[in-house]
Short mmCIF file of C-alpha atoms in Angstrom, two decimals:
data_model
loop_
_atom_site.label_atom_id
_atom_site.label_comp_id
_atom_site.label_asym_id
_atom_site.label_seq_id
_atom_site.Cartn_x
_atom_site.Cartn_y
_atom_site.Cartn_z
CA MET L 1456 108.25 96.73 121.68
CA SER L 1457 106.49 93.48 123.56
CA THR L 1458 107.74 90.09 122.94
CA ASP L 1459 104.45 88.55 124.35
CA ASN L 1460 103.09 86.25 121.77
CA SER L 1461 99.78 86.75 123.32
CA ALA L 1462 100.08 90.59 122.52
CA GLY L 1463 100.77 89.87 118.99
CA GLY L 1464 104.36 90.76 119.63
CA ASN L 1465 107.37 89.93 116.89
CA ASN L 1466 109.33 87.36 119.22
CA GLY L 1467 112.74 88.42 118.86
CA ALA L 1468 112.91 89.68 115.82
CA GLU L 1469 113.36 93.41 117.17
CA ASN L 1470 116.95 93.07 117.91
CA GLY L 1471 117.96 92.75 114.40
CA ASP L 1472 119.72 89.35 114.98
CA ARG L 1473 120.56 87.91 111.66
CA SER L 1474 122.69 85.39 112.66
CA GLY L 1475 121.89 81.55 112.56
CA THR L 1476 118.92 80.04 110.95
CA PRO L 1477 117.24 81.86 108.45
CA GLU L 1478 113.89 82.75 108.90
CA ILE L 1479 112.70 81.53 105.21
CA ARG L 1480 114.46 79.34 103.14
CA VAL L 1481 113.60 78.31 100.01
CA HIS L 1482 115.73 75.89 97.93
CA GLY L 1483 115.44 74.26 94.18
CA LEU L 1484 111.39 75.65 93.80
CA HIS L 1485 109.39 75.09 90.86
CA LYS L 1486 105.83 75.63 90.60
CA SER L 1487 103.74 74.64 87.23
CA PHE L 1488 100.42 75.35 86.66
CA GLY L 1489 99.40 72.47 83.63
CA ASP L 1490 102.04 73.29 81.14
CA ASN L 1491 103.24 76.77 82.60
CA GLU L 1492 106.14 76.57 84.71
CA VAL L 1493 105.56 79.95 86.67
CA LEU L 1494 108.87 78.80 89.01
CA ARG L 1495 111.88 77.66 87.70
CA GLY L 1496 114.36 76.60 90.62
CA ILE L 1497 114.26 79.73 93.13
CA ASP L 1498 117.05 79.64 95.90
CA LEU L 1499 116.28 82.40 98.31
CA GLU L 1500 116.65 82.85 102.14
CA VAL L 1501 115.42 85.70 104.25
CA ALA L 1502 117.20 86.48 107.62
CA SER L 1503 115.26 87.29 110.93
CA GLY L 1504 114.48 90.98 111.05
CA GLU L 1505 115.48 91.32 107.25
CA VAL L 1506 112.99 93.21 104.63
CA VAL L 1507 112.90 91.51 100.91
CA CYS L 1508 111.18 93.58 98.53
CA VAL L 1509 110.39 91.21 95.65
CA ILE L 1510 109.83 93.13 92.51
CA GLY L 1511 109.49 92.22 88.81
CA PRO L 1512 107.05 92.38 85.71
CA SER L 1513 103.49 91.06 85.85
CA GLY L 1514 103.84 86.79 85.18
CA SER L 1515 107.28 86.88 86.72
CA GLY L 1516 106.18 84.56 89.69
CA LYS L 1517 106.47 87.01 92.37
CA SER L 1518 103.10 86.17 93.97
CA THR L 1519 103.14 82.48 93.27
CA LEU L 1520 106.59 82.81 95.17
CA LEU L 1521 105.07 84.60 98.24
CA ARG L 1522 102.20 81.87 98.05
CA CYS L 1523 104.19 79.10 97.93
CA VAL L 1524 106.41 80.59 101.26
CA ASN L 1525 102.82 79.89 103.25
CA LEU L 1526 102.00 76.95 100.85
CA LEU L 1527 98.78 78.55 99.99
CA GLU L 1528 100.18 77.19 96.50
CA GLU L 1529 101.92 73.73 96.75
CA PRO L 1530 105.48 73.61 95.01
CA SER L 1531 105.73 71.38 92.24
CA LYS L 1532 109.13 70.37 93.47
CA GLY L 1533 111.51 72.07 96.13
CA GLN L 1534 111.84 73.05 99.75
CA VAL L 1535 110.37 75.50 101.83
CA PHE L 1536 111.41 76.37 105.36
CA VAL L 1537 110.21 78.69 107.95
CA GLY L 1538 111.45 79.36 111.14
CA GLY L 1539 113.77 76.20 110.51
CA THR L 1540 110.99 73.94 110.00
CA GLU L 1541 110.39 72.60 106.41
CA ILE L 1542 106.60 73.60 105.57
CA THR L 1543 106.59 71.05 102.61
CA ASP L 1544 107.52 68.00 104.54
CA PRO L 1545 104.14 66.09 104.08
CA ASP L 1546 104.24 65.42 107.89
CA VAL L 1547 104.12 68.89 108.69
CA ASP L 1548 101.66 70.62 110.84
CA ILE L 1549 101.09 73.42 108.69
CA ASP L 1550 98.53 75.06 110.65
CA ALA L 1551 100.95 75.58 113.43
CA VAL L 1552 103.78 77.03 110.88
CA ARG L 1553 100.92 79.01 109.39
CA ARG L 1554 100.78 81.01 112.94
CA ARG L 1555 104.14 82.04 112.52
CA ILE L 1556 103.26 83.85 109.35
CA GLY L 1557 100.89 86.96 108.72
CA MET L 1558 99.73 87.52 104.89
CA VAL L 1559 98.32 90.59 103.56
CA PHE L 1560 97.08 90.50 100.04
CA GLN L 1561 96.01 92.96 97.15
CA GLN L 1562 92.08 92.72 98.73
CA PHE L 1563 91.38 93.05 101.92
CA ASN L 1564 89.05 90.22 102.58
CA LEU L 1565 87.24 91.61 105.31
CA PHE L 1566 83.99 90.31 106.70
CA PRO L 1567 81.39 93.26 105.55
CA HIS L 1568 78.87 92.67 108.43
CA LEU L 1569 81.41 92.40 111.39
CA THR L 1570 82.73 95.68 112.85
CA VAL L 1571 86.54 96.40 112.66
CA THR L 1572 87.50 94.61 116.08
CA ASP L 1573 85.38 91.84 115.41
CA ASN L 1574 87.37 91.03 112.12
CA LEU L 1575 90.52 91.13 114.28
CA THR L 1576 88.90 89.00 117.22
CA LEU L 1577 87.30 86.21 115.49
CA PRO L 1578 90.46 84.58 113.62
CA GLN L 1579 92.41 84.93 117.41
CA ARG L 1580 89.56 83.19 118.64
CA ARG L 1581 89.10 80.25 116.31
CA VAL L 1582 92.67 79.44 115.70
CA LEU L 1583 94.72 80.61 118.60
CA GLY L 1584 91.42 80.11 121.23
CA ARG L 1585 92.12 83.32 123.03
CA ASP L 1586 89.22 84.42 125.07
CA LYS L 1587 87.01 87.41 124.09
CA GLU L 1588 88.43 89.94 126.66
CA ALA L 1589 92.30 88.73 125.42
CA ALA L 1590 91.45 88.82 121.73
CA ALA L 1591 89.68 92.22 122.23
CA LYS L 1592 92.85 93.61 124.03
CA VAL L 1593 95.23 92.27 121.43
CA ALA L 1594 92.71 93.91 118.60
CA ALA L 1595 92.74 97.14 120.23
CA GLU L 1596 96.45 97.17 120.71
CA ASN L 1597 96.97 96.72 117.04
CA LEU L 1598 94.65 99.12 115.74
CA ARG L 1599 96.42 101.91 118.06
CA ARG L 1600 99.58 100.44 116.21
CA VAL L 1601 98.16 101.38 112.54
CA GLY L 1602 96.45 104.54 113.96
CA LEU L 1603 92.91 103.46 113.54
CA SER L 1604 91.72 102.53 117.13
CA GLU L 1605 89.08 105.56 116.46
CA LYS L 1606 87.71 102.97 113.92
CA ALA L 1607 87.28 99.81 116.49
CA THR L 1608 83.16 100.03 115.92
CA ALA L 1609 82.95 100.70 112.38
CA TYR L 1610 82.31 98.46 109.51
CA PRO L 1611 84.26 97.94 106.88
CA GLY L 1612 81.87 99.30 103.97
CA SER L 1613 82.19 102.76 105.74
CA LEU L 1614 86.00 102.94 105.53
CA SER L 1615 88.70 104.14 102.69
CA GLY L 1616 90.75 101.36 101.17
CA GLY L 1617 93.56 102.39 102.74
CA GLN L 1618 92.01 102.30 106.07
CA GLN L 1619 90.82 98.72 105.24
CA GLN L 1620 94.08 97.81 104.15
CA ARG L 1621 95.36 98.91 107.57
CA VAL L 1622 92.73 96.92 109.41
CA ALA L 1623 93.72 93.92 107.55
CA ILE L 1624 97.43 94.73 108.54
CA ALA L 1625 96.20 94.85 112.11
CA ARG L 1626 94.12 91.42 111.64
CA ALA L 1627 97.54 89.59 110.83
CA LEU L 1628 99.40 91.50 113.54
CA ALA L 1629 96.97 90.21 116.06
CA MET L 1630 97.72 86.42 115.27
CA GLY L 1631 101.12 87.28 116.64
CA PRO L 1632 103.29 86.25 113.24
CA GLN L 1633 107.27 86.12 113.43
CA VAL L 1634 107.00 86.59 109.24
CA MET L 1635 104.67 89.08 107.41
CA LEU L 1636 104.54 88.60 103.75
CA PHE L 1637 102.71 91.39 101.78
CA ASP L 1638 101.23 90.58 98.15
CA GLU L 1639 101.55 94.29 96.74
CA PRO L 1640 99.23 95.28 99.36
CA THR L 1641 98.96 98.88 97.60
CA SER L 1642 98.33 97.99 94.23
CA ALA L 1643 94.11 98.24 94.63
CA LEU L 1644 94.41 101.81 96.42
CA ASP L 1645 93.86 105.27 95.12
CA PRO L 1646 97.24 106.76 94.76
CA GLU L 1647 96.41 109.03 97.78
CA LEU L 1648 95.75 106.65 100.38
CA VAL L 1649 98.96 104.64 99.57
CA GLY L 1650 101.25 106.79 102.04
CA ASP L 1651 99.30 105.47 105.21
CA VAL L 1652 99.95 101.72 104.47
CA LEU L 1653 103.37 102.12 103.65
CA ALA L 1654 104.02 104.28 106.78
CA VAL L 1655 102.75 101.15 108.90
CA MET L 1656 104.83 98.92 106.90
CA ARG L 1657 107.77 101.17 107.50
CA MET L 1658 107.18 100.95 111.16
CA LEU L 1659 106.94 97.20 111.13
CA ALA L 1660 110.59 97.09 109.35
CA ASP L 1661 111.76 99.64 111.75
CA GLU L 1662 110.46 97.17 114.62
CA GLY L 1663 112.41 94.40 113.37
CA MET L 1664 109.64 92.32 111.61
CA THR L 1665 110.84 89.89 109.09
CA MET L 1666 109.15 90.98 105.57
CA MET L 1667 108.64 89.53 102.29
CA VAL L 1668 107.06 92.46 100.26
CA VAL L 1669 105.86 91.98 96.33
CA THR L 1670 105.60 95.55 95.52
CA HIS L 1671 106.04 98.23 92.71
CA GLU L 1672 106.25 100.86 95.21
CA MET L 1673 110.29 101.80 94.21
CA SER L 1674 110.25 104.53 96.61
CA PHE L 1675 109.27 102.08 99.59
CA ALA L 1676 112.16 99.45 98.47
CA ARG L 1677 114.91 101.99 98.15
CA GLU L 1678 113.84 103.56 101.46
CA VAL L 1679 112.82 100.33 103.65
CA ALA L 1680 114.42 96.91 101.88
CA ASP L 1681 117.47 95.43 102.93
CA ARG L 1682 117.55 93.58 99.83
CA VAL L 1683 115.88 93.83 96.66
CA VAL L 1684 114.94 90.72 94.43
CA PHE L 1685 114.26 91.05 90.63
CA MET L 1686 112.51 88.27 89.37
CA ASP L 1687 111.80 87.65 85.38
CA GLY L 1688 110.37 84.36 83.84
CA GLY L 1689 110.21 82.31 87.06
CA VAL L 1690 113.91 82.99 88.30
CA ILE L 1691 115.73 85.23 90.10
CA VAL L 1692 117.60 87.78 87.75
CA GLU L 1693 119.66 89.90 90.00
CA GLN L 1694 119.60 90.53 94.12
CA GLY L 1695 121.12 93.02 96.18
CA PRO L 1696 121.25 96.35 98.28
CA PRO L 1697 118.38 98.73 96.72
CA SER L 1698 121.13 101.32 95.79
CA GLN L 1699 122.33 98.43 93.42
CA VAL L 1700 119.49 96.78 91.98
CA ILE L 1701 117.44 99.99 91.79
CA GLY L 1702 119.94 102.44 91.53
CA SER L 1703 122.53 100.56 89.49
CA PRO L 1704 121.59 97.02 87.78
CA THR L 1705 123.90 95.02 86.37
CA HIS L 1706 121.67 93.00 84.09
CA GLU L 1707 120.03 94.66 81.13
CA ARG L 1708 116.57 93.09 82.08
CA THR L 1709 116.63 94.88 85.34
CA ARG L 1710 117.17 98.39 83.62
CA HIS L 1711 114.61 97.39 80.81
CA PHE L 1712 112.09 96.73 83.68
CA LEU L 1713 113.03 99.34 85.84
CA SER L 1714 113.33 102.07 82.71
CA ARG L 1715 109.53 101.28 81.93
CA LEU L 1716 108.38 101.39 85.55
CA LEU L 1717 110.01 104.81 86.63
CA ASP L 1718 109.73 106.80 83.03
CA PRO L 1719 106.35 104.84 81.77
CA ALA L 1720 105.51 107.37 79.15
CA MET L 1721 109.05 107.21 77.63
CA ALA L 1722 108.80 103.48 77.35
CA GLU L 1723 105.50 103.32 76.08
CA VAL L 1724 106.80 106.03 72.85
CA GLU L 1725 110.33 103.75 72.64
CA ASP L 1726 108.24 100.28 72.65
CA THR L 1727 105.24 101.41 70.39
CA PRO L 1728 105.93 100.36 67.08
CA PRO L 1729 104.90 102.43 64.05
CA PRO L 1730 101.31 101.73 62.72
CA GLU L 1731 100.44 99.29 59.80
CA PRO L 1732 99.72 101.06 56.59
CA ASP L 1733 96.25 100.59 55.92
CA LYS L 1734 96.45 98.02 52.45
CA SER L 1735 92.47 98.19 52.06
CA VAL L 1736 93.42 101.54 50.44
#
């Protein structure tokens, strides 16, 4: 794979070298919204080329953690480092650091009035200063990578949800990131469309992209993740290889979450109390 940043390459990550400075380091991270403390002292490192899947119940702080890594949410306390640069330093050039980070959200956030190609070239030209021809070349290459070359002149409204999410991934890749953050990228998709998006993410993992993925797709986490992090109540409860965390978790809270996720019908039967008698009779 090309390491030329102008072509949207992942510089140095494809060699799988995980020695030296972590690509992402989070130290003592706290985040509160008013009186609600969502993150309560997170410590986490992600090595270059590592794929970390973050799982946990709704409200556990997973998405907030991801947004703090990109400083889309400002931490209340603690430090975040990306590529050895502290992005929580008040004097940091956050725009320069963010160029290292691609982020894909639950919603696709494509401009409906622009073609697929224009959705990819606009941020390149405005943020990176690429000329129209260079930006179009990078856009075409990344559409090829996600299997959507034939949709270059289409508008987002004519695409399926899975295709739109793949366009969003291609747009992020066109900026040449060293790190990709995914915030439940398949949660808004119909089940039959999930596979194509996950296939693109598997491709990126195989290429050595450093990735943090918030997901409920346990099959993806089992197959692709180097490490799974289980969060609950704003803390990391358990982390380790997928075979351990998903296959044989050590904490009761992890086991309870996975039982509900993997066998929801049984969880509903177990957790639903019997109805109260009608006292009005």
